[in-house]
Amino acid sequence: MVLGRMGKAMKDSALSVGLKVFFNEKFGEYGEVKDCSVDTHAGCITAHVLMRGENAPITVTIERYELEQDKGKTYIVIRRLTASRQWITLLLNRVLDGRRFEVPSSVSKVL
């Protein structure tokens, strides 16, 4: 049981690092992900993001996501997001809900 939890924690930690890099490359023009945490058991991802022109980071949580395989590639489909600012929650859900993004192979290997 302890080894299972340690393995999950290591997997989640590796995914967190990989997704931080992925998010910064994909959405870097809008801001910088300062830290990212993944909970594969709960199926959520939380990131603290310093948006361009802002003084303090916001918290963005992907409350539900799905992973899909298609032609040997892995994709993440975002289903529900929340942010520490209501207007950002509304915007993110309007723009990103249901969108599918290819997961880099370096990250998908950990999945």
Short mmCIF file of N, CA and C in Angstrom, two decimals, residues 19 62 64-70 73-80 96-105 107-108:
data_model
loop_
_atom_site.label_atom_id
_atom_site.label_comp_id
_atom_site.label_asym_id
_atom_site.label_seq_id
_atom_site.Cartn_x
_atom_site.Cartn_y
_atom_site.Cartn_z
N LEU A 19 3.90 18.86 -17.32
CA LEU A 19 2.78 19.72 -17.71
C LEU A 19 3.11 21.20 -17.53
N ILE A 62 -7.94 22.63 -13.43
CA ILE A 62 -8.68 21.79 -14.37
C ILE A 62 -9.32 20.73 -13.49
N ARG A 64 -11.68 18.60 -14.21
CA ARG A 64 -11.94 17.32 -14.87
C ARG A 64 -11.28 17.33 -16.22
N TYR A 65 -10.57 16.26 -16.50
CA TYR A 65 -9.94 16.11 -17.80
C TYR A 65 -10.02 14.65 -18.20
N GLU A 66 -9.84 14.41 -19.48
CA GLU A 66 -9.83 13.05 -19.99
C GLU A 66 -8.60 12.90 -20.87
N LEU A 67 -8.06 11.71 -20.89
CA LEU A 67 -6.95 11.40 -21.78
C LEU A 67 -7.47 10.51 -22.90
N GLU A 68 -7.09 10.83 -24.12
CA GLU A 68 -7.52 10.05 -25.29
C GLU A 68 -6.29 9.61 -26.07
N GLN A 69 -6.40 8.45 -26.67
CA GLN A 69 -5.36 7.94 -27.57
C GLN A 69 -5.92 7.99 -28.98
N ASP A 70 -5.11 8.46 -29.91
CA ASP A 70 -5.53 8.52 -31.31
C ASP A 70 -4.29 8.42 -32.19
N LYS A 73 -0.90 8.75 -30.54
CA LYS A 73 -0.63 9.98 -29.79
C LYS A 73 -1.61 10.08 -28.63
N THR A 74 -1.18 10.78 -27.59
CA THR A 74 -2.02 10.99 -26.41
C THR A 74 -2.48 12.44 -26.41
N TYR A 75 -3.76 12.62 -26.09
CA TYR A 75 -4.36 13.95 -26.03
C TYR A 75 -5.02 14.14 -24.67
N ILE A 76 -4.99 15.38 -24.18
CA ILE A 76 -5.74 15.74 -22.99
C ILE A 76 -6.94 16.56 -23.45
N VAL A 77 -8.12 16.20 -22.95
CA VAL A 77 -9.34 16.93 -23.25
C VAL A 77 -9.78 17.60 -21.95
N ILE A 78 -9.88 18.90 -21.99
CA ILE A 78 -10.26 19.67 -20.80
C ILE A 78 -11.78 19.73 -20.74
N ARG A 79 -12.32 19.40 -19.57
CA ARG A 79 -13.77 19.35 -19.41
C ARG A 79 -14.34 20.42 -18.48
N ARG A 80 -13.63 20.79 -17.44
CA ARG A 80 -14.17 21.81 -16.54
C ARG A 80 -13.02 22.51 -15.84
N LEU A 96 -11.81 26.89 -23.62
CA LEU A 96 -11.07 25.64 -23.54
C LEU A 96 -11.90 24.39 -23.27
N ASP A 97 -13.11 24.53 -22.76
CA ASP A 97 -13.91 23.35 -22.43
C ASP A 97 -14.14 22.48 -23.66
N GLY A 98 -13.74 21.24 -23.55
CA GLY A 98 -13.91 20.30 -24.66
C GLY A 98 -12.78 20.30 -25.67
N ARG A 99 -11.86 21.24 -25.54
CA ARG A 99 -10.72 21.29 -26.48
C ARG A 99 -9.75 20.17 -26.18
N ARG A 100 -9.11 19.72 -27.22
CA ARG A 100 -8.17 18.60 -27.13
C ARG A 100 -6.78 19.11 -27.51
N PHE A 101 -5.80 18.78 -26.65
CA PHE A 101 -4.42 19.19 -26.89
C PHE A 101 -3.53 17.95 -26.88
N GLU A 102 -2.61 17.89 -27.82
CA GLU A 102 -1.67 16.78 -27.86
C GLU A 102 -0.70 16.88 -26.69
N VAL A 103 -0.51 15.78 -26.00
CA VAL A 103 0.42 15.72 -24.88
C VAL A 103 1.79 15.33 -25.44
N PRO A 104 2.83 16.08 -25.09
CA PRO A 104 4.17 15.72 -25.58
C PRO A 104 4.53 14.29 -25.18
N SER A 105 5.28 13.63 -26.03
CA SER A 105 5.63 12.23 -25.77
C SER A 105 6.40 12.08 -24.46
N VAL A 107 5.84 13.57 -21.73
CA VAL A 107 4.85 13.54 -20.65
C VAL A 107 3.99 12.28 -20.76
N SER A 108 3.58 11.94 -21.97
CA SER A 108 2.68 10.79 -22.14
C SER A 108 3.35 9.48 -21.73
#
